[in-house]
Structures are given as structure tokens and as C-alpha cells.
Amino acid sequence: FFHPTSVMFRVVVGSYQHVLYGFDVTNASALEKNDKSKNEEDDEHNQSTSEEEQQSTANTTAIRLKPRFSCSQLHTGAIKAIAVQSSGTFCVSGSTDETIKILNLKKNVEVGSLLEHEGAITAVSFYSTTHMISSGEDGKICVWKTKEWELLWTIKAHKGGVNGFSIHPSGRIIISVGKDSHLRLWNLITGKSAFDKKLPFVPSGVIWSPSGNHYAIIHSYHVLIYNQEGEELHDLTGEDNKELLAWAFITDTLFAAGGGDKFVGGWGITNGLVVHLFSGDLNRISGIFSA
């Protein structure tokens, strides 16, 4: 959909100040290279560019963030969760104001609100283009059909709030964790529980791997990797024992997480070893996404 030399992809960001921002990420190096190529015949200075400078330009990927939209009236509370449909049409945002707002990104207009939850929204996620799932501090998981934004299921998933959930790649089951220290599997066909396990800690979140062969449970500065049978494979520990705030499977065998220590660590889940470690200039890492 996007031209490789202009808009590479789009980023949607929510803030504690209840503002939703949209940015187009452009390949600045490609644009500059194209501009230089067009003006080369008319500009003798470009002809004198050294081989070293040309090689440096070719090997450098510089990006620019171009503001596309900002919405300050969507929510009256902090935005805690965002999800974008795979087609790029719809974006949903969940807030501490207990509402989920729906935006059409292609038209840059608000479509409506979902008001089923009776507590702050903790997570939202799309499955394909057909369904959206949400969770909240009210302990409920809601399954919505995106065609008419019809509520299909309301699941009383946890006592004391849902801390996180993840949709299996098959779209048939959801794994969730809550403040009640339970890990549960839910059958999306029936809306009923398929598995329940009491954990010895309160987990922060949970996520399936892209293939669905593994899942990770996040707890404080630990990432616990399990296989489909529920066997723990590795305990991946964050840098400096700082709480992890964001995580994602980059590939089926590479897991990334970051938090209050300004580092993003990458672990191989087959051996549990750190394979990448990046340092940022931010106070903390609040979100990681892989596409």
C-alpha cells in the first residue's frame, strides 16, 4: 500500500494526556537520494560527491516522522491500549475512562465508541479483519465482530482485572492472565474456559509466539517461555532487574523486551541467551511492536 521511497509504514501512539497521535514514517535517505539523482545533471556539486559519501548514503537508513493526525477529544482519561487492523482501516484505543474508541484511519474520522467495560481498558487486539478483542480492569474479555461492531461474547475472565491476553494465531483460543494470578485459556468458538492454572506470582502480561508453538508470561523483570504443553523452557531475566513494561516476539525464536532501564533486550528462546541489547535515550521503554 505504501511506496517504499516515501511512506514506509504508519505509527499510532497514545498518551497519558488522552491524546492519540498518528505519524507517517518516511525513508529520508531514499527521498534525499532521489532528489539528488533528479538534480544531478543540473548541479555540478553533486557530481563531485566522493565515493565514500555515496557509499555512506547507500548504507544509511534514516527515517523521518511526519505528523498525520492528532485526536485530543477521543478520551477523558489516559490511553492505555491501541490496536490497528491488519488492513490499516480501523484503529481502536482503550482508556482509563472505560471506553474504546474506533477510528477509520483511511478517512481520519471517529466511527464510534464501545461501552461494554466497567473499568479501565487494559488491552485491545485485532484478529485478522473480522474480530477485535478487548479486556479491562472489570475482569472481562469482550469479543467483537468488526463488520457491525457487534458484541459476540462477554467472558468473565478474572477476578480483580485482566492484566493481558493474546490471541492464538489460529484464532480459536485466547490466553489470558489476571490480577488473581491465574493463567487461563479460552475457547473463542464457545466462549468457555479450556484451561486454568494458578501461578505463584501476579503476571504482567502474556503473548503467543507467531507460530503458536510457544508463549511467554511476563512477571516483573522475568520472561518465562513455555511450550504448547505448558512446560517451562527458559527464564529470561531483564537487565539490572528493572520491571519490564513492553515485549514482543520479533520472530518465532527471538523475543524482545524493555522497561525502566532504557534497554531493549533480545533473547533466543531456543537457548535462553541474550543475542541483542539496544540502549535508548528514553527514560523507559513503553512499547515494542514487530510486524
mmCIF file of C-alpha atoms in Angstrom:
data_model
loop_
_atom_site.group_PDB
_atom_site.id
_atom_site.type_symbol
_atom_site.label_atom_id
_atom_site.label_comp_id
_atom_site.label_asym_id
_atom_site.label_seq_id
_atom_site.Cartn_x
_atom_site.Cartn_y
_atom_site.Cartn_z
ATOM 1 C CA PHE A 1 0.000 0.000 0.000
ATOM 2 C CA PHE A 2 2.859 2.378 0.798
ATOM 3 C CA HIS A 3 5.572 3.367 -1.677
ATOM 4 C CA PRO A 4 8.984 2.212 -0.375
ATOM 5 C CA THR A 5 10.650 5.537 -1.094
ATOM 6 C CA SER A 6 8.008 7.634 0.649
ATOM 7 C CA VAL A 7 5.833 6.262 3.460
ATOM 8 C CA MET A 8 7.289 3.059 4.880
ATOM 9 C CA PHE A 9 4.600 2.492 7.497
ATOM 10 C CA ARG A 10 2.364 4.339 9.943
ATOM 11 C CA VAL A 11 2.712 4.635 13.708
ATOM 12 C CA VAL A 12 -0.181 5.331 16.095
ATOM 13 C CA VAL A 13 0.704 6.442 19.632
ATOM 14 C CA GLY A 14 -1.451 7.115 22.681
ATOM 15 C CA SER A 15 -0.539 9.331 25.613
ATOM 16 C CA TYR A 16 -1.334 9.732 29.288
ATOM 17 C CA GLN A 17 -2.708 13.163 28.316
ATOM 18 C CA HIS A 18 -5.517 11.312 26.432
ATOM 19 C CA VAL A 19 -4.226 12.374 23.006
ATOM 20 C CA LEU A 20 -3.925 9.935 20.091
ATOM 21 C CA TYR A 21 -1.203 10.715 17.527
ATOM 22 C CA GLY A 22 -0.624 9.318 14.048
ATOM 23 C CA PHE A 23 2.688 9.550 12.172
ATOM 24 C CA ASP A 24 3.839 8.511 8.715
ATOM 25 C CA VAL A 25 7.345 7.044 8.838
ATOM 26 C CA THR A 26 9.255 8.006 5.714
ATOM 27 C CA ASN A 27 12.571 6.795 4.344
ATOM 28 C CA ALA A 28 14.504 10.057 4.411
ATOM 29 C CA SER A 29 17.616 8.555 2.816
ATOM 30 C CA ALA A 30 15.678 7.280 -0.177
ATOM 31 C CA LEU A 31 13.940 10.614 -0.652
ATOM 32 C CA GLU A 32 17.211 12.522 -0.451
ATOM 33 C CA LYS A 33 18.851 10.098 -2.855
ATOM 34 C CA ASN A 34 16.013 10.501 -5.347
ATOM 35 C CA ASP A 35 16.168 14.288 -5.085
ATOM 36 C CA LYS A 36 19.921 14.177 -5.614
ATOM 37 C CA SER A 37 19.500 11.938 -8.652
ATOM 38 C CA LYS A 38 16.966 14.275 -10.227
ATOM 39 C CA ASN A 39 19.179 17.329 -9.782
ATOM 40 C CA GLU A 40 22.440 15.629 -10.692
ATOM 41 C CA GLU A 41 22.579 16.854 -14.287
ATOM 42 C CA ASP A 42 21.923 20.467 -13.271
ATOM 43 C CA ASP A 43 24.115 20.576 -10.185
ATOM 44 C CA GLU A 44 27.843 20.169 -10.706
ATOM 45 C CA HIS A 45 28.339 19.961 -6.983
ATOM 46 C CA ASN A 46 26.546 16.616 -6.903
ATOM 47 C CA GLN A 47 28.964 15.256 -9.471
ATOM 48 C CA SER A 48 31.855 15.955 -7.112
ATOM 49 C CA THR A 49 30.413 13.845 -4.325
ATOM 50 C CA SER A 50 33.044 11.390 -3.178
ATOM 51 C CA GLU A 51 32.658 7.632 -3.421
ATOM 52 C CA GLU A 52 32.875 7.443 0.367
ATOM 53 C CA GLU A 53 29.921 9.822 0.768
ATOM 54 C CA GLN A 54 27.883 7.889 -1.773
ATOM 55 C CA GLN A 55 28.608 4.612 -0.022
ATOM 56 C CA SER A 56 27.680 6.141 3.337
ATOM 57 C CA THR A 57 24.359 7.351 1.927
ATOM 58 C CA ALA A 58 23.628 3.941 0.429
ATOM 59 C CA ASN A 59 24.302 2.135 3.699
ATOM 60 C CA THR A 60 22.365 4.516 5.944
ATOM 61 C CA THR A 61 18.645 4.186 6.608
ATOM 62 C CA ALA A 62 17.407 7.483 8.008
ATOM 63 C CA ILE A 63 13.756 7.889 8.873
ATOM 64 C CA ARG A 64 11.507 10.863 9.470
ATOM 65 C CA LEU A 65 8.250 11.077 11.390
ATOM 66 C CA LYS A 66 5.648 13.134 9.567
ATOM 67 C CA PRO A 67 2.576 14.035 11.681
ATOM 68 C CA ARG A 68 -0.603 12.736 10.075
ATOM 69 C CA PHE A 69 -3.249 13.386 12.727
ATOM 70 C CA SER A 70 -3.820 14.075 16.411
ATOM 71 C CA CYS A 71 -7.044 13.496 18.339
ATOM 72 C CA SER A 72 -7.343 15.212 21.707
ATOM 73 C CA GLN A 73 -11.085 14.778 22.262
ATOM 74 C CA LEU A 74 -11.403 10.996 21.971
ATOM 75 C CA HIS A 75 -10.901 10.164 25.645
ATOM 76 C CA THR A 76 -11.142 11.865 29.010
ATOM 77 C CA GLY A 77 -8.525 9.578 30.551
ATOM 78 C CA ALA A 78 -5.097 8.167 29.761
ATOM 79 C CA ILE A 79 -4.859 5.931 26.686
ATOM 80 C CA LYS A 80 -3.651 2.511 27.844
ATOM 81 C CA ALA A 81 -4.103 0.298 24.775
ATOM 82 C CA ILE A 82 -4.057 0.669 20.971
ATOM 83 C CA ALA A 83 -4.550 -1.781 18.109
ATOM 84 C CA VAL A 84 -4.645 -1.323 14.329
ATOM 85 C CA GLN A 85 -6.458 -3.657 11.956
ATOM 86 C CA SER A 86 -4.194 -5.600 9.586
ATOM 87 C CA SER A 87 -5.833 -3.883 6.598
ATOM 88 C CA GLY A 88 -4.963 -0.498 8.107
ATOM 89 C CA THR A 89 -8.608 0.611 8.048
ATOM 90 C CA PHE A 90 -9.587 0.692 11.708
ATOM 91 C CA CYS A 91 -7.746 1.686 14.860
ATOM 92 C CA VAL A 92 -9.144 1.169 18.359
ATOM 93 C CA SER A 93 -7.933 2.866 21.526
ATOM 94 C CA GLY A 94 -8.754 1.918 25.113
ATOM 95 C CA SER A 95 -8.586 4.301 28.044
ATOM 96 C CA THR A 96 -8.890 4.658 31.786
ATOM 97 C CA ASP A 97 -12.212 6.379 31.033
ATOM 98 C CA GLU A 98 -13.621 2.839 30.459
ATOM 99 C CA THR A 99 -14.323 3.422 26.752
ATOM 100 C CA ILE A 100 -12.959 2.042 23.490
ATOM 101 C CA LYS A 101 -12.924 4.478 20.572
ATOM 102 C CA ILE A 102 -12.989 3.381 16.928
ATOM 103 C CA LEU A 103 -11.255 5.411 14.202
ATOM 104 C CA ASN A 104 -11.215 4.956 10.458
ATOM 105 C CA LEU A 105 -7.569 5.664 9.621
ATOM 106 C CA LYS A 106 -8.162 5.907 5.890
ATOM 107 C CA LYS A 107 -10.740 8.658 6.375
ATOM 108 C CA ASN A 108 -9.252 10.059 9.596
ATOM 109 C CA VAL A 109 -12.659 10.108 11.292
ATOM 110 C CA GLU A 110 -14.062 8.688 14.531
ATOM 111 C CA VAL A 111 -16.549 5.888 13.885
ATOM 112 C CA GLY A 112 -17.960 5.274 17.343
ATOM 113 C CA SER A 113 -17.480 4.010 20.904
ATOM 114 C CA LEU A 114 -17.694 0.627 22.644
ATOM 115 C CA LEU A 115 -19.038 0.894 26.188
ATOM 116 C CA GLU A 116 -19.251 -2.680 27.467
ATOM 117 C CA HIS A 117 -16.457 -2.445 30.051
ATOM 118 C CA GLU A 118 -16.963 -1.116 33.571
ATOM 119 C CA GLY A 119 -13.344 -0.340 34.322
ATOM 120 C CA ALA A 120 -10.190 0.915 32.656
ATOM 121 C CA ILE A 121 -9.321 -0.835 29.389
ATOM 122 C CA THR A 122 -6.160 -2.932 29.757
ATOM 123 C CA ALA A 123 -5.687 -4.395 26.256
ATOM 124 C CA VAL A 124 -7.159 -4.425 22.740
ATOM 125 C CA SER A 125 -6.196 -6.614 19.798
ATOM 126 C CA PHE A 126 -7.488 -7.457 16.318
ATOM 127 C CA TYR A 127 -7.708 -10.922 14.848
ATOM 128 C CA SER A 128 -7.494 -10.614 11.072
ATOM 129 C CA THR A 129 -10.005 -8.021 9.841
ATOM 130 C CA THR A 130 -13.043 -9.764 11.284
ATOM 131 C CA HIS A 131 -12.784 -9.602 15.073
ATOM 132 C CA MET A 132 -11.470 -7.412 17.865
ATOM 133 C CA ILE A 133 -10.909 -8.482 21.470
ATOM 134 C CA SER A 134 -10.729 -6.192 24.492
ATOM 135 C CA SER A 135 -10.057 -6.614 28.212
ATOM 136 C CA GLY A 136 -10.447 -4.436 31.266
ATOM 137 C CA GLU A 137 -9.982 -3.857 34.968
ATOM 138 C CA ASP A 138 -13.515 -5.229 35.372
ATOM 139 C CA GLY A 139 -12.097 -8.712 34.726
ATOM 140 C CA LYS A 140 -13.965 -9.103 31.431
ATOM 141 C CA ILE A 141 -12.776 -10.121 27.979
ATOM 142 C CA CYS A 142 -15.079 -8.974 25.167
ATOM 143 C CA VAL A 143 -15.126 -10.384 21.645
ATOM 144 C CA TRP A 144 -16.413 -8.020 18.946
ATOM 145 C CA LYS A 145 -17.294 -8.574 15.288
ATOM 146 C CA THR A 146 -15.830 -5.662 13.319
ATOM 147 C CA LYS A 147 -18.333 -5.666 10.451
ATOM 148 C CA GLU A 148 -21.062 -4.065 12.580
ATOM 149 C CA TRP A 149 -19.051 -3.822 15.837
ATOM 150 C CA GLU A 150 -21.415 -6.379 17.330
ATOM 151 C CA LEU A 151 -20.578 -7.888 20.753
ATOM 152 C CA LEU A 152 -20.322 -11.671 20.334
ATOM 153 C CA TRP A 153 -19.036 -12.794 23.735
ATOM 154 C CA THR A 154 -18.542 -11.299 27.174
ATOM 155 C CA ILE A 155 -16.272 -13.531 29.252
ATOM 156 C CA LYS A 156 -15.820 -13.035 32.989
ATOM 157 C CA ALA A 157 -12.176 -13.979 32.759
ATOM 158 C CA HIS A 158 -10.506 -12.930 36.018
ATOM 159 C CA LYS A 159 -11.175 -11.541 39.458
ATOM 160 C CA GLY A 160 -9.627 -8.137 40.045
ATOM 161 C CA GLY A 161 -8.825 -7.303 36.428
ATOM 162 C CA VAL A 162 -7.261 -8.721 33.263
ATOM 163 C CA ASN A 163 -3.572 -7.825 33.028
ATOM 164 C CA GLY A 164 -3.193 -9.064 29.480
ATOM 165 C CA PHE A 165 -4.260 -11.530 26.810
ATOM 166 C CA SER A 166 -3.020 -12.877 23.488
ATOM 167 C CA ILE A 167 -4.886 -14.404 20.554
ATOM 168 C CA HIS A 168 -3.532 -17.700 19.212
ATOM 169 C CA PRO A 169 -2.535 -17.467 15.515
ATOM 170 C CA SER A 170 -5.313 -19.959 14.715
ATOM 171 C CA GLY A 171 -7.893 -17.530 16.073
ATOM 172 C CA ARG A 172 -9.537 -20.321 18.053
ATOM 173 C CA ILE A 173 -8.239 -19.636 21.548
ATOM 174 C CA ILE A 174 -7.127 -16.774 23.789
ATOM 175 C CA ILE A 175 -4.625 -16.988 26.616
ATOM 176 C CA SER A 176 -5.086 -14.510 29.456
ATOM 177 C CA VAL A 177 -3.544 -13.564 32.809
ATOM 178 C CA GLY A 178 -5.038 -11.533 35.616
ATOM 179 C CA LYS A 179 -4.530 -9.898 38.979
ATOM 180 C CA ASP A 180 -5.921 -13.086 40.524
ATOM 181 C CA SER A 181 -2.621 -14.812 39.494
ATOM 182 C CA HIS A 182 -4.443 -17.169 37.131
ATOM 183 C CA LEU A 183 -3.433 -18.204 33.625
ATOM 184 C CA ARG A 184 -6.434 -19.228 31.543
ATOM 185 C CA LEU A 185 -7.153 -20.485 28.036
ATOM 186 C CA TRP A 186 -10.454 -19.555 26.412
ATOM 187 C CA ASN A 187 -12.236 -21.262 23.530
ATOM 188 C CA LEU A 188 -13.336 -18.493 21.164
ATOM 189 C CA ILE A 189 -15.882 -20.776 19.490
ATOM 190 C CA THR A 190 -17.798 -21.429 22.713
ATOM 191 C CA GLY A 191 -16.598 -18.572 24.921
ATOM 192 C CA LYS A 192 -15.766 -21.067 27.694
ATOM 193 C CA SER A 193 -12.606 -21.812 29.679
ATOM 194 C CA ALA A 194 -10.412 -24.591 28.302
ATOM 195 C CA PHE A 195 -7.582 -24.468 30.877
ATOM 196 C CA ASP A 196 -6.898 -22.816 34.230
ATOM 197 C CA LYS A 197 -3.657 -22.635 36.202
ATOM 198 C CA LYS A 198 -2.839 -20.804 39.415
ATOM 199 C CA LEU A 199 0.540 -19.058 39.215
ATOM 200 C CA PRO A 200 2.808 -18.300 42.218
ATOM 201 C CA PHE A 201 3.003 -14.623 41.183
ATOM 202 C CA VAL A 202 0.894 -11.877 39.624
ATOM 203 C CA PRO A 203 1.839 -11.781 35.910
ATOM 204 C CA SER A 204 2.146 -8.527 33.973
ATOM 205 C CA GLY A 205 1.250 -9.971 30.577
ATOM 206 C CA VAL A 206 1.249 -12.931 28.225
ATOM 207 C CA ILE A 207 1.902 -13.382 24.497
ATOM 208 C CA TRP A 208 1.888 -16.189 21.916
ATOM 209 C CA SER A 209 4.767 -16.700 19.505
ATOM 210 C CA PRO A 210 3.944 -16.123 15.795
ATOM 211 C CA SER A 211 3.551 -19.882 15.186
ATOM 212 C CA GLY A 212 1.645 -20.514 18.407
ATOM 213 C CA ASN A 213 4.171 -23.173 19.445
ATOM 214 C CA HIS A 214 5.317 -21.142 22.456
ATOM 215 C CA TYR A 215 4.011 -18.471 24.778
ATOM 216 C CA ALA A 216 5.679 -16.090 27.189
ATOM 217 C CA ILE A 217 4.500 -14.959 30.613
ATOM 218 C CA ILE A 218 5.968 -11.689 31.853
ATOM 219 C CA HIS A 219 6.468 -11.171 35.581
ATOM 220 C CA SER A 220 8.382 -8.190 36.974
ATOM 221 C CA TYR A 221 11.793 -8.452 35.233
ATOM 222 C CA HIS A 222 11.319 -12.096 34.200
ATOM 223 C CA VAL A 223 10.115 -13.573 30.910
ATOM 224 C CA LEU A 224 9.058 -17.203 31.274
ATOM 225 C CA ILE A 225 8.975 -19.146 27.999
ATOM 226 C CA TYR A 226 6.661 -22.176 27.728
ATOM 227 C CA ASN A 227 5.899 -24.688 25.009
ATOM 228 C CA GLN A 228 2.380 -25.693 23.948
ATOM 229 C CA GLU A 229 2.302 -28.416 26.593
ATOM 230 C CA GLY A 230 2.849 -25.853 29.348
ATOM 231 C CA GLU A 231 6.446 -26.885 30.107
ATOM 232 C CA GLU A 232 8.705 -24.011 31.161
ATOM 233 C CA LEU A 233 11.722 -23.800 28.851
ATOM 234 C CA HIS A 234 13.563 -20.656 29.946
ATOM 235 C CA ASP A 235 13.507 -17.834 32.470
ATOM 236 C CA LEU A 236 14.816 -14.774 30.637
ATOM 237 C CA THR A 237 15.895 -12.032 33.046
ATOM 238 C CA GLY A 238 15.900 -8.325 32.186
ATOM 239 C CA GLU A 239 18.880 -6.032 32.631
ATOM 240 C CA ASP A 240 19.506 -4.555 36.119
ATOM 241 C CA ASN A 241 16.400 -6.268 37.492
ATOM 242 C CA LYS A 242 14.164 -3.430 36.263
ATOM 243 C CA GLU A 243 10.490 -4.119 35.651
ATOM 244 C CA LEU A 244 9.654 -4.996 32.049
ATOM 245 C CA LEU A 245 6.972 -2.769 30.542
ATOM 246 C CA ALA A 246 6.933 -3.805 26.869
ATOM 247 C CA TRP A 247 7.552 -7.035 24.976
ATOM 248 C CA ALA A 248 7.084 -8.796 21.631
ATOM 249 C CA PHE A 249 8.106 -11.869 19.677
ATOM 250 C CA ILE A 250 10.238 -10.467 16.837
ATOM 251 C CA THR A 251 10.375 -13.883 15.189
ATOM 252 C CA ASP A 252 9.329 -17.330 16.327
ATOM 253 C CA THR A 253 12.700 -17.781 18.053
ATOM 254 C CA LEU A 254 13.585 -14.197 19.041
ATOM 255 C CA PHE A 255 11.919 -12.388 21.947
ATOM 256 C CA ALA A 256 12.415 -8.699 22.789
ATOM 257 C CA ALA A 257 11.525 -6.804 25.956
ATOM 258 C CA GLY A 258 12.304 -3.479 27.591
ATOM 259 C CA GLY A 259 11.351 -1.337 30.559
ATOM 260 C CA GLY A 260 12.661 1.108 33.110
ATOM 261 C CA ASP A 261 16.349 0.581 32.383
ATOM 262 C CA LYS A 262 16.183 2.155 28.879
ATOM 263 C CA PHE A 263 17.417 -1.088 27.314
ATOM 264 C CA VAL A 264 15.709 -3.377 24.800
ATOM 265 C CA GLY A 265 16.992 -6.911 25.144
ATOM 266 C CA GLY A 266 16.655 -9.670 22.567
ATOM 267 C CA TRP A 267 16.753 -13.326 23.623
ATOM 268 C CA GLY A 268 16.889 -16.519 21.629
ATOM 269 C CA ILE A 269 14.137 -18.708 23.056
ATOM 270 C CA THR A 270 15.833 -21.930 21.947
ATOM 271 C CA ASN A 271 18.831 -21.371 24.254
ATOM 272 C CA GLY A 272 17.693 -18.516 26.509
ATOM 273 C CA LEU A 273 20.764 -16.405 25.691
ATOM 274 C CA VAL A 274 20.887 -12.654 25.027
ATOM 275 C CA VAL A 275 21.586 -12.103 21.334
ATOM 276 C CA HIS A 276 20.897 -8.345 21.087
ATOM 277 C CA LEU A 277 20.941 -5.444 23.539
ATOM 278 C CA PHE A 278 19.988 -1.924 22.482
ATOM 279 C CA SER A 279 20.174 1.241 24.565
ATOM 280 C CA GLY A 280 17.772 4.142 24.048
ATOM 281 C CA ASP A 281 17.690 7.766 25.138
ATOM 282 C CA LEU A 282 14.217 7.480 26.629
ATOM 283 C CA ASN A 283 13.504 7.292 30.343
ATOM 284 C CA ARG A 284 11.811 3.964 29.812
ATOM 285 C CA ILE A 285 10.600 1.643 27.075
ATOM 286 C CA SER A 286 6.780 1.714 26.983
ATOM 287 C CA GLY A 287 6.011 -0.174 23.787
ATOM 288 C CA ILE A 288 7.517 -2.673 21.345
ATOM 289 C CA PHE A 289 5.854 -3.815 18.146
ATOM 290 C CA SER A 290 7.012 -6.175 15.412
ATOM 291 C CA ALA A 291 5.340 -6.567 12.040
#
